[in-house]
Amino acid sequence: MASSSLARTLVPAVLRATLRSRPIPDEVADQSVDTFLSAYFGAEFARTFGSALVHGIYAADSRQLSVRAAFPSLWDASIRGKGNIVRGIVQNALRPSNNLDDKTYEMGNMMDKMKGVSVYSFQDGMETITRALRQDLEKRHNVEIIAGDAAASLRRDASDTTFKIDTVTGRRIDASHVVSAISLKALNNIVPPSIPITSTTSQNSTSSVTVVNIVFPPTSFPIHPPGFGYLVPRPRSNALDAELEDHAGTLGVVFDSCALPQQDLYANAASPRFTKVTMMLGGPHAFPHNAESVSEDKLLGILSRHLAPSQPLPKPVLIRVHHLTGCIPTPTVGHLQRIAAVKNDLKKSEFWRGNLEIVGAGVGGVSVPDCIEQGRHVGLNW
Ligand SMILES: Cc1cc2nc3c(=O)[nH]c(=O)nc-3n(C[C@H](O)[C@H](O)[C@H](O)COP(=O)(O)OP(=O)(O)OC[C@H]3O[C@@H](n4cnc5c(N)ncnc54)[C@H](O)[C@@H]3O)c2cc1C
């Protein structure tokens, strides 16, 4: 690493940020991740590390993503360090946590289980969480789960304080309070057109991602080096078409067999090992939703160029392609201020009277923990 081209970008960038103080001007309420990182660490660091990180988490363009929404601790560090971000990061790290919520989560022995864990998964996939939630909720006498029936409209008569939710199949649900966990765009589609939740949802776009799972048969040579995988940064602005073509819209690749080997069950320790990788394509690049752009030849060509294995890649035993349209919201610059304004409107509006709350990836953070945390805090003022 020390002599690699990444280190040649990283080391001077960190030194520069350590020695430099660049307070954010008072009138600047938010910046893109790219602008922010460029100011502290330099443009090349922002392009390589910043854009790649954003590709991996948001499948978005770091030049559009809000740093305050996506990486609030970096913004805080800049404020705390009075413009010296490295000092701010160190001060934040040394500051004792005063998060009272830590004490009130019912965590069981989860904190011990998660010690030293950087990645976790579930044998049967992420659906394990929602299935467990459902099972628990179904035991409660005051909970009814209606599945397979979307909300078609959310209304309230002027003379009545009760909301009326009509579903696609014609069911009517009366509610004194409503928590919306659907996207703001979807919510806007079901509320009265005269009272839109927000007129600025168009500023928050979404990313579409193609996820490709590939399983290679056991080989006598390693298909990839050990590790979690890799992320692909934004090409240089003066990139030749060849550089773009080389990656063909790849955002990153996860080495699943290495990152989460516990997912793979074998008869015994001597059983030949398969190699699983997951490619993610699309996001700010063209969405590769036609068959040609995700053909086996094309995908293996990209992987071979990236991984440069000692022998040609074998024919995969399985390739699964999933096109996920509009699957991750992109909180663009100014997102926090826009959401604060929407929440304020909902609180003050005579129509909503503070009885409709909004949560979810497009509101308070895209990660699963962010979504859980939002659910936990919702309705605290009711
Ligand atoms: C490829 C990919 C990888 C990811 N990896 C990770 C990861 O490793 N770690 C992590 O923390 N996060 C990850 N995320 C992000 C995370 O999974 C999502 O941001 C999060 O699950 C969003 O939760 P949500 O409840 O806000 O939205 P959703 O899960 O989209 O739920 C919204 C629900 O509302 C329903 N709905 C919509 N309209 C209506 C209507 N009118 N009536 C009733 N229901 C309606 C939808 O059907 C949907 O079920 C990943 C996302 C993607 C796409």
CSV table of C-alpha atoms and ligand atoms in Angstrom, one decimal:
chain,number,residue,atom,x,y,z
A,1,MET,CA,0.0,0.0,0.0
A,2,ALA,CA,2.8,2.5,1.0
A,3,SER,CA,4.2,2.6,-2.5
A,4,SER,CA,0.9,2.0,-4.4
A,5,SER,CA,-0.7,4.7,-6.5
A,6,LEU,CA,-3.5,4.9,-3.9
A,7,ALA,CA,-1.0,5.7,-1.2
A,8,ARG,CA,0.5,8.3,-3.4
A,9,THR,CA,-2.9,10.0,-3.4
A,10,LEU,CA,-3.8,9.2,0.2
A,11,VAL,CA,-0.7,10.2,2.2
A,12,PRO,CA,-0.2,13.7,0.8
A,13,ALA,CA,-4.0,14.3,1.0
A,14,VAL,CA,-4.1,13.4,4.7
A,15,LEU,CA,-0.9,15.5,5.4
A,16,ARG,CA,-2.5,18.4,3.6
A,17,ALA,CA,-5.7,18.2,5.6
A,18,THR,CA,-3.7,17.9,8.8
A,19,LEU,CA,-1.8,21.1,8.2
A,20,ARG,CA,-4.6,23.1,6.7
A,21,SER,CA,-7.5,25.0,8.3
A,22,ARG,CA,-10.4,25.8,6.0
A,23,PRO,CA,-13.5,26.8,8.1
A,24,ILE,CA,-16.7,26.4,6.2
A,25,PRO,CA,-18.1,30.0,5.6
A,26,ASP,CA,-21.2,30.7,7.7
A,27,GLU,CA,-23.4,31.2,4.7
A,28,VAL,CA,-22.6,27.7,3.3
A,29,ALA,CA,-25.3,25.4,4.7
A,30,ASP,CA,-24.3,22.3,2.8
A,31,GLN,CA,-21.9,21.0,0.1
A,32,SER,CA,-21.6,18.1,-2.2
A,33,VAL,CA,-19.3,15.3,-0.9
A,34,ASP,CA,-16.9,16.0,-3.8
A,35,THR,CA,-16.7,19.7,-3.0
A,36,PHE,CA,-16.2,19.1,0.7
A,37,LEU,CA,-13.5,16.4,0.2
A,38,SER,CA,-11.7,18.4,-2.5
A,39,ALA,CA,-11.5,21.4,-0.1
A,40,TYR,CA,-9.8,19.4,2.6
A,41,PHE,CA,-8.0,16.5,0.9
A,42,GLY,CA,-7.6,17.7,-2.7
A,43,ALA,CA,-9.5,17.0,-6.0
A,44,GLU,CA,-7.7,13.7,-6.8
A,45,PHE,CA,-8.5,12.2,-3.3
A,46,ALA,CA,-12.1,13.3,-3.7
A,47,ARG,CA,-12.3,11.7,-7.1
A,48,THR,CA,-10.6,8.4,-6.3
A,49,PHE,CA,-11.6,7.7,-2.6
A,50,GLY,CA,-14.7,9.9,-2.3
A,51,SER,CA,-16.4,8.9,-5.5
A,52,ALA,CA,-15.7,5.2,-5.0
A,53,LEU,CA,-17.0,5.3,-1.4
A,54,VAL,CA,-20.2,7.0,-2.7
A,55,HIS,CA,-20.5,4.4,-5.5
A,56,GLY,CA,-20.4,1.7,-2.8
A,57,ILE,CA,-23.0,3.1,-0.4
A,58,TYR,CA,-25.3,5.3,-2.5
A,59,ALA,CA,-24.6,4.2,-6.1
A,60,ALA,CA,-24.6,7.9,-6.8
A,61,ASP,CA,-22.4,10.8,-8.0
A,62,SER,CA,-20.4,12.3,-5.2
A,63,ARG,CA,-20.7,15.7,-7.0
A,64,GLN,CA,-24.4,15.6,-6.2
A,65,LEU,CA,-24.6,13.9,-2.9
A,66,SER,CA,-25.0,16.1,0.2
A,67,VAL,CA,-22.1,15.7,2.7
A,68,ARG,CA,-24.3,16.8,5.6
A,69,ALA,CA,-26.9,14.1,4.8
A,70,ALA,CA,-24.5,11.3,3.8
A,71,PHE,CA,-21.5,11.9,6.1
A,72,PRO,CA,-22.7,14.1,9.0
A,73,SER,CA,-19.7,13.2,11.1
A,74,LEU,CA,-17.3,14.7,8.5
A,75,TRP,CA,-19.3,18.0,8.5
A,76,ASP,CA,-19.3,17.9,12.4
A,77,ALA,CA,-15.5,17.3,12.4
A,78,SER,CA,-15.0,20.3,10.2
A,79,ILE,CA,-17.0,22.5,12.5
A,80,ARG,CA,-15.5,21.0,15.7
A,81,GLY,CA,-12.0,21.3,14.3
A,82,LYS,CA,-12.6,25.0,13.4
A,83,GLY,CA,-11.8,24.2,9.8
A,84,ASN,CA,-9.1,21.6,10.5
A,85,ILE,CA,-10.9,18.4,9.7
A,86,VAL,CA,-8.2,16.0,11.0
A,87,ARG,CA,-8.3,17.8,14.4
A,88,GLY,CA,-12.1,17.6,14.4
A,89,ILE,CA,-12.1,13.9,13.7
A,90,VAL,CA,-9.6,13.3,16.5
A,91,GLN,CA,-11.7,15.4,18.9
A,92,ASN,CA,-14.9,13.6,17.9
A,93,ALA,CA,-13.1,10.2,18.5
A,94,LEU,CA,-11.9,11.3,22.0
A,95,ARG,CA,-15.3,12.8,23.0
A,96,PRO,CA,-17.3,10.5,25.4
A,97,SER,CA,-20.5,9.3,23.8
A,98,ASN,CA,-23.5,11.0,25.4
A,99,ASN,CA,-26.0,9.2,23.3
A,100,LEU,CA,-28.6,8.3,25.9
A,101,ASP,CA,-30.4,6.0,23.5
A,102,ASP,CA,-27.5,3.6,23.8
A,103,LYS,CA,-28.9,2.7,27.1
A,104,THR,CA,-32.4,2.1,26.1
A,105,TYR,CA,-32.1,-0.2,23.1
A,106,GLU,CA,-33.0,-3.7,24.0
A,107,MET,CA,-29.9,-5.3,22.6
A,108,GLY,CA,-29.7,-8.6,24.5
A,109,ASN,CA,-26.2,-10.0,24.0
A,110,MET,CA,-25.9,-8.3,20.6
A,111,MET,CA,-23.2,-5.9,21.6
A,112,ASP,CA,-20.9,-8.8,22.6
A,113,LYS,CA,-21.8,-10.8,19.5
A,114,MET,CA,-20.9,-7.8,17.3
A,115,LYS,CA,-17.5,-7.1,18.9
A,116,GLY,CA,-14.9,-7.0,16.1
A,117,VAL,CA,-17.5,-7.5,13.4
A,118,SER,CA,-17.3,-5.2,10.4
A,119,VAL,CA,-19.8,-7.0,8.1
A,120,TYR,CA,-22.7,-9.2,9.0
A,121,SER,CA,-25.4,-11.0,7.0
A,122,PHE,CA,-28.1,-13.6,7.5
A,123,GLN,CA,-28.1,-17.1,6.2
A,124,ASP,CA,-31.5,-16.6,4.6
A,125,GLY,CA,-30.9,-13.0,3.4
A,126,MET,CA,-31.9,-9.6,4.7
A,127,GLU,CA,-35.6,-10.6,4.7
A,128,THR,CA,-34.8,-12.4,8.0
A,129,ILE,CA,-35.1,-9.0,9.7
A,130,THR,CA,-38.5,-8.1,8.3
A,131,ARG,CA,-39.8,-11.7,8.8
A,132,ALA,CA,-38.7,-11.6,12.5
A,133,LEU,CA,-40.4,-8.2,12.9
A,134,ARG,CA,-43.6,-9.5,11.3
A,135,GLN,CA,-43.6,-12.6,13.6
A,136,ASP,CA,-43.1,-10.4,16.7
A,137,LEU,CA,-45.8,-7.9,15.6
A,138,GLU,CA,-48.3,-10.6,14.8
A,139,LYS,CA,-48.3,-11.7,18.5
A,140,ARG,CA,-49.6,-8.3,19.6
A,141,HIS,CA,-53.3,-7.9,19.9
A,142,ASN,CA,-53.3,-4.3,18.7
A,143,VAL,CA,-51.4,-4.9,15.5
A,144,GLU,CA,-52.9,-5.9,12.2
A,145,ILE,CA,-50.7,-6.4,9.2
A,146,ILE,CA,-52.3,-6.0,5.8
A,147,ALA,CA,-50.1,-7.4,3.0
A,148,GLY,CA,-50.3,-7.2,-0.8
A,149,ASP,CA,-52.6,-4.2,-0.8
A,150,ALA,CA,-51.1,-0.8,-1.4
A,151,ALA,CA,-52.4,2.5,0.0
A,152,ALA,CA,-54.2,4.3,-2.9
A,153,SER,CA,-55.2,7.5,-1.1
A,154,LEU,CA,-54.7,9.3,2.2
A,155,ARG,CA,-57.4,11.9,2.9
A,156,ARG,CA,-59.2,13.7,5.7
A,157,ASP,CA,-62.5,15.5,5.6
A,158,ALA,CA,-62.3,19.0,6.8
A,159,SER,CA,-65.0,18.3,9.5
A,160,ASP,CA,-63.2,15.2,10.8
A,161,THR,CA,-59.8,14.7,12.6
A,162,THR,CA,-59.6,11.1,11.4
A,163,PHE,CA,-57.5,10.2,8.3
A,164,LYS,CA,-59.0,7.8,5.8
A,165,ILE,CA,-56.7,5.5,4.0
A,166,ASP,CA,-58.2,3.7,1.0
A,167,THR,CA,-56.3,0.7,-0.4
A,168,VAL,CA,-56.1,-0.5,-3.9
A,169,THR,CA,-58.5,-3.4,-3.2
A,170,GLY,CA,-61.1,-1.0,-1.7
A,171,ARG,CA,-60.4,-1.5,2.0
A,172,ARG,CA,-60.9,1.6,4.2
A,173,ILE,CA,-58.7,2.3,7.2
A,174,ASP,CA,-59.5,5.0,9.7
A,175,ALA,CA,-56.5,6.4,11.6
A,176,SER,CA,-55.9,9.2,14.1
A,177,HIS,CA,-52.1,9.2,13.3
A,178,VAL,CA,-50.2,8.0,10.3
A,179,VAL,CA,-46.5,7.0,9.8
A,180,SER,CA,-45.5,7.0,6.2
A,181,ALA,CA,-42.5,4.7,5.4
A,182,ILE,CA,-43.0,4.8,1.7
A,183,SER,CA,-41.0,7.2,-0.5
A,184,LEU,CA,-42.0,10.9,-0.5
A,185,LYS,CA,-42.7,10.6,-4.2
A,186,ALA,CA,-45.1,7.6,-3.5
A,187,LEU,CA,-46.7,9.6,-0.6
A,188,ASN,CA,-47.2,12.6,-2.8
A,189,ASN,CA,-49.1,10.4,-5.2
A,190,ILE,CA,-51.7,9.4,-2.6
A,191,VAL,CA,-52.3,12.6,-0.7
A,192,PRO,CA,-54.7,15.3,-2.0
A,193,PRO,CA,-53.0,17.1,-4.9
A,194,SER,CA,-53.9,20.4,-3.3
A,195,ILE,CA,-51.7,19.5,-0.3
A,196,PRO,CA,-48.5,18.0,-1.6
A,197,ILE,CA,-46.1,16.7,1.0
A,198,THR,CA,-43.3,18.4,-0.8
A,199,SER,CA,-42.9,20.2,-4.0
A,200,THR,CA,-39.1,19.6,-4.0
A,201,THR,CA,-39.0,15.8,-4.2
A,202,SER,CA,-37.7,16.2,-7.7
A,203,GLN,CA,-34.4,17.4,-6.2
A,204,ASN,CA,-34.0,14.1,-4.5
A,205,SER,CA,-33.5,11.6,-7.3
A,206,THR,CA,-32.9,7.9,-6.9
A,207,SER,CA,-30.3,5.5,-8.2
A,208,SER,CA,-30.9,2.4,-10.2
A,209,VAL,CA,-28.5,-0.5,-9.8
A,210,THR,CA,-28.0,-3.8,-11.5
A,211,VAL,CA,-26.8,-6.4,-9.1
A,212,VAL,CA,-25.1,-9.5,-10.6
A,213,ASN,CA,-24.4,-12.6,-8.5
A,214,ILE,CA,-21.8,-14.9,-10.0
A,215,VAL,CA,-20.7,-18.3,-8.7
A,216,PHE,CA,-17.5,-19.8,-10.1
A,217,PRO,CA,-16.7,-23.5,-9.8
A,218,PRO,CA,-13.7,-24.6,-7.7
A,219,THR,CA,-10.4,-23.6,-9.3
A,220,SER,CA,-6.8,-24.5,-8.7
A,221,PHE,CA,-5.9,-20.8,-8.7
A,222,PRO,CA,-7.4,-17.9,-6.7
A,223,ILE,CA,-10.0,-15.9,-8.8
A,224,HIS,CA,-9.4,-12.8,-6.7
A,225,PRO,CA,-7.1,-11.7,-3.9
A,226,PRO,CA,-8.3,-12.0,-0.3
A,227,GLY,CA,-10.5,-9.1,0.9
A,228,PHE,CA,-13.9,-7.6,1.0
A,229,GLY,CA,-13.9,-6.5,-2.7
A,230,TYR,CA,-13.2,-3.3,-4.5
A,231,LEU,CA,-15.0,-0.1,-5.5
A,232,VAL,CA,-14.5,1.7,-8.8
A,233,PRO,CA,-14.0,5.5,-8.7
A,234,ARG,CA,-15.4,8.0,-11.2
A,235,PRO,CA,-13.2,8.1,-14.4
A,236,ARG,CA,-11.0,11.2,-14.8
A,237,SER,CA,-12.9,14.0,-16.5
A,238,ASN,CA,-10.6,13.8,-19.4
A,239,ALA,CA,-10.8,10.0,-19.5
A,240,LEU,CA,-10.6,8.3,-22.8
A,241,ASP,CA,-13.7,6.4,-23.8
A,242,ALA,CA,-11.5,3.3,-23.3
A,243,GLU,CA,-11.3,3.8,-19.6
A,244,LEU,CA,-15.1,4.1,-19.3
A,245,GLU,CA,-15.5,1.1,-21.5
A,246,ASP,CA,-13.0,-0.8,-19.3
A,247,HIS,CA,-15.3,-0.6,-16.3
A,248,ALA,CA,-18.6,-0.7,-18.3
A,249,GLY,CA,-20.5,1.1,-15.5
A,250,THR,CA,-19.2,-1.0,-12.7
A,251,LEU,CA,-19.6,0.6,-9.3
A,252,GLY,CA,-17.9,-2.1,-7.3
A,253,VAL,CA,-17.5,-5.9,-6.7
A,254,VAL,CA,-17.9,-7.8,-3.4
A,255,PHE,CA,-15.9,-11.0,-2.9
A,256,ASP,CA,-18.7,-12.8,-1.1
A,257,SER,CA,-16.9,-16.0,-0.4
A,258,CYS,CA,-14.2,-14.0,1.3
A,259,ALA,CA,-16.2,-11.3,3.0
A,260,LEU,CA,-18.9,-13.7,4.4
A,261,PRO,CA,-17.5,-17.2,4.2
A,262,GLN,CA,-20.0,-18.4,6.8
A,263,GLN,CA,-22.8,-18.1,4.2
A,264,ASP,CA,-21.3,-21.0,2.2
A,265,LEU,CA,-22.2,-24.5,3.6
A,266,TYR,CA,-19.9,-27.4,2.6
A,267,ALA,CA,-20.0,-31.1,3.5
A,268,ASN,CA,-16.6,-30.9,5.2
A,269,ALA,CA,-13.5,-28.7,5.5
A,270,ALA,CA,-11.8,-30.5,2.5
A,271,SER,CA,-14.7,-29.9,0.1
A,272,PRO,CA,-13.6,-27.9,-2.9
A,273,ARG,CA,-14.6,-24.2,-2.5
A,274,PHE,CA,-16.7,-22.3,-5.0
A,275,THR,CA,-16.0,-18.5,-5.5
A,276,LYS,CA,-19.0,-16.1,-5.2
A,277,VAL,CA,-18.8,-12.5,-6.3
A,278,THR,CA,-21.4,-9.8,-6.6
A,279,MET,CA,-21.0,-7.0,-9.2
A,280,MET,CA,-22.9,-3.7,-8.9
A,281,LEU,CA,-23.4,-1.7,-12.0
A,282,GLY,CA,-25.3,1.4,-13.0
A,283,GLY,CA,-25.9,4.3,-10.5
A,284,PRO,CA,-24.6,7.5,-12.1
A,285,HIS,CA,-23.4,5.5,-15.1
A,286,ALA,CA,-25.8,4.2,-17.8
A,287,PHE,CA,-28.3,1.7,-16.2
A,288,PRO,CA,-27.3,-1.6,-17.9
A,289,HIS,CA,-30.7,-3.0,-18.2
A,290,ASN,CA,-30.5,-4.6,-21.6
A,291,ALA,CA,-29.4,-8.2,-22.0
A,292,GLU,CA,-26.4,-7.4,-24.1
A,293,SER,CA,-24.8,-5.1,-21.4
A,294,VAL,CA,-25.0,-7.8,-18.8
A,295,SER,CA,-24.2,-10.8,-21.1
A,296,GLU,CA,-21.9,-13.4,-19.6
A,297,ASP,CA,-19.1,-12.5,-22.0
A,298,LYS,CA,-19.3,-8.8,-21.1
A,299,LEU,CA,-19.4,-9.4,-17.3
A,300,LEU,CA,-16.5,-11.9,-17.4
A,301,GLY,CA,-14.5,-9.5,-19.6
A,302,ILE,CA,-14.9,-6.7,-17.0
A,303,LEU,CA,-13.9,-9.0,-14.1
A,304,SER,CA,-10.9,-10.4,-16.0
A,305,ARG,CA,-9.6,-6.9,-16.7
A,306,HIS,CA,-10.1,-5.9,-13.1
A,307,LEU,CA,-8.9,-9.0,-11.4
A,308,ALA,CA,-6.2,-10.1,-13.8
A,309,PRO,CA,-6.3,-13.8,-12.6
A,310,SER,CA,-3.3,-16.0,-13.4
A,311,GLN,CA,-5.5,-18.1,-15.7
A,312,PRO,CA,-8.7,-17.4,-17.7
A,313,LEU,CA,-11.8,-17.2,-15.5
A,314,PRO,CA,-13.8,-20.4,-15.7
A,315,LYS,CA,-17.4,-20.5,-16.9
A,316,PRO,CA,-19.6,-19.6,-14.0
A,317,VAL,CA,-22.0,-22.3,-12.6
A,318,LEU,CA,-24.5,-19.5,-11.9
A,319,ILE,CA,-25.2,-15.9,-12.9
A,320,ARG,CA,-28.2,-14.0,-11.5
A,321,VAL,CA,-29.0,-10.5,-12.7
A,322,HIS,CA,-31.3,-8.2,-10.9
A,323,HIS,CA,-32.2,-4.8,-12.2
A,324,LEU,CA,-33.3,-2.6,-9.3
A,325,THR,CA,-35.0,0.6,-10.6
A,326,GLY,CA,-34.9,3.6,-8.3
A,327,CYS,CA,-33.7,1.5,-5.4
A,328,ILE,CA,-31.6,4.0,-3.4
A,329,PRO,CA,-32.5,7.6,-2.8
A,330,THR,CA,-29.8,10.2,-3.4
A,331,PRO,CA,-30.0,13.0,-0.8
A,332,THR,CA,-28.6,15.8,-2.9
A,333,VAL,CA,-27.1,19.1,-1.5
A,334,GLY,CA,-29.6,20.8,0.8
A,335,HIS,CA,-31.5,17.6,1.7
A,336,LEU,CA,-31.5,18.1,5.4
A,337,GLN,CA,-32.9,21.6,5.1
A,338,ARG,CA,-35.6,20.4,2.7
A,339,ILE,CA,-36.6,17.5,5.0
A,340,ALA,CA,-36.7,19.9,8.0
A,341,ALA,CA,-39.0,22.2,6.1
A,342,VAL,CA,-41.3,19.4,5.1
A,343,LYS,CA,-41.5,18.1,8.7
A,344,ASN,CA,-42.1,21.6,9.9
A,345,ASP,CA,-45.0,22.0,7.4
A,346,LEU,CA,-46.5,18.7,8.5
A,347,LYS,CA,-46.4,19.9,12.1
A,348,LYS,CA,-47.9,23.3,11.4
A,349,SER,CA,-50.3,22.5,8.6
A,350,GLU,CA,-54.0,22.7,9.6
A,351,PHE,CA,-54.6,19.6,7.5
A,352,TRP,CA,-51.9,17.3,8.9
A,353,ARG,CA,-51.8,18.8,12.4
A,354,GLY,CA,-48.6,17.0,13.2
A,355,ASN,CA,-50.4,13.6,12.9
A,356,LEU,CA,-48.6,12.4,9.8
A,357,GLU,CA,-44.9,11.6,10.2
A,358,ILE,CA,-42.5,10.5,7.5
A,359,VAL,CA,-39.6,8.1,7.8
A,360,GLY,CA,-37.5,5.9,5.5
A,361,ALA,CA,-34.5,5.9,3.3
A,362,GLY,CA,-35.5,9.0,1.4
A,363,VAL,CA,-36.0,11.0,4.6
A,364,GLY,CA,-33.4,10.2,7.3
A,365,GLY,CA,-30.7,8.0,5.8
A,366,VAL,CA,-30.5,5.0,3.5
A,367,SER,CA,-28.9,2.4,5.7
A,368,VAL,CA,-31.0,-0.3,7.4
A,369,PRO,CA,-29.8,1.0,10.8
A,370,ASP,CA,-30.8,4.5,9.8
A,371,CYS,CA,-34.3,3.3,8.9
A,372,ILE,CA,-34.7,1.4,12.1
A,373,GLU,CA,-33.6,4.4,14.1
A,374,GLN,CA,-36.1,6.6,12.4
A,375,GLY,CA,-38.9,4.1,13.2
A,376,ARG,CA,-37.8,4.1,16.8
A,377,HIS,CA,-38.1,7.9,17.2
A,378,VAL,CA,-41.3,8.4,15.2
A,379,GLY,CA,-44.4,9.6,17.1
A,380,LEU,CA,-42.5,10.6,20.2
A,381,ASN,CA,-44.3,13.9,20.3
A,382,TRP,CA,-47.8,12.4,19.8
B,1,LIG,C1,-28.4,-3.2,-3.8
B,1,LIG,C2,-28.6,-2.6,-2.5
B,1,LIG,C3,-27.7,-2.9,-1.4
B,1,LIG,C4,-27.8,-2.4,-0.2
B,1,LIG,N1,-27.0,-2.7,0.8
B,1,LIG,C5,-27.1,-2.3,2.1
B,1,LIG,C6,-26.3,-2.7,3.1
B,1,LIG,O1,-25.3,-3.5,2.9
B,1,LIG,N2,-26.5,-2.2,4.4
B,1,LIG,C7,-27.5,-1.3,4.6
B,1,LIG,O2,-27.6,-0.9,5.8
B,1,LIG,N3,-28.3,-0.8,3.6
B,1,LIG,C8,-28.2,-1.3,2.4
B,1,LIG,N4,-29.0,-0.9,1.4
B,1,LIG,C9,-30.0,0.2,1.6
B,1,LIG,C10,-31.2,-0.3,2.4
B,1,LIG,O3,-31.5,-1.7,2.1
B,1,LIG,C11,-32.5,0.5,2.0
B,1,LIG,O4,-32.2,1.9,2.0
B,1,LIG,C12,-33.6,0.3,3.1
B,1,LIG,O5,-33.9,-1.0,3.2
B,1,LIG,C13,-34.8,1.2,2.7
B,1,LIG,O6,-35.8,0.9,3.6
B,1,LIG,P1,-37.2,1.7,3.6
B,1,LIG,O7,-38.1,1.0,4.6
B,1,LIG,O8,-37.0,3.2,3.6
B,1,LIG,O9,-37.7,1.4,2.1
B,1,LIG,P2,-38.2,0.1,1.4
B,1,LIG,O10,-37.5,-1.1,1.9
B,1,LIG,O11,-38.1,0.4,-0.1
B,1,LIG,O12,-39.7,0.0,1.9
B,1,LIG,C14,-40.7,0.8,1.3
B,1,LIG,C15,-41.9,-0.1,1.2
B,1,LIG,O13,-43.1,0.7,0.9
B,1,LIG,C16,-43.9,-0.1,0.0
B,1,LIG,N5,-44.8,0.8,-0.7
B,1,LIG,C17,-44.6,1.7,-1.7
B,1,LIG,N6,-45.7,2.4,-2.0
B,1,LIG,C18,-46.7,1.9,-1.2
B,1,LIG,C19,-48.1,2.2,-1.1
B,1,LIG,N7,-48.7,3.1,-1.8
B,1,LIG,N8,-48.8,1.5,-0.1
B,1,LIG,C20,-48.2,0.5,0.7
B,1,LIG,N9,-46.9,0.2,0.6
B,1,LIG,C21,-46.1,0.9,-0.3
B,1,LIG,C22,-42.9,-0.7,-1.0
B,1,LIG,O14,-43.5,-1.8,-1.6
B,1,LIG,C23,-41.8,-1.1,0.0
B,1,LIG,O15,-42.0,-2.4,0.5
B,1,LIG,C24,-28.9,-1.4,0.1
B,1,LIG,C25,-29.8,-1.1,-0.9
B,1,LIG,C26,-29.6,-1.7,-2.2
B,1,LIG,C27,-30.6,-1.3,-3.3
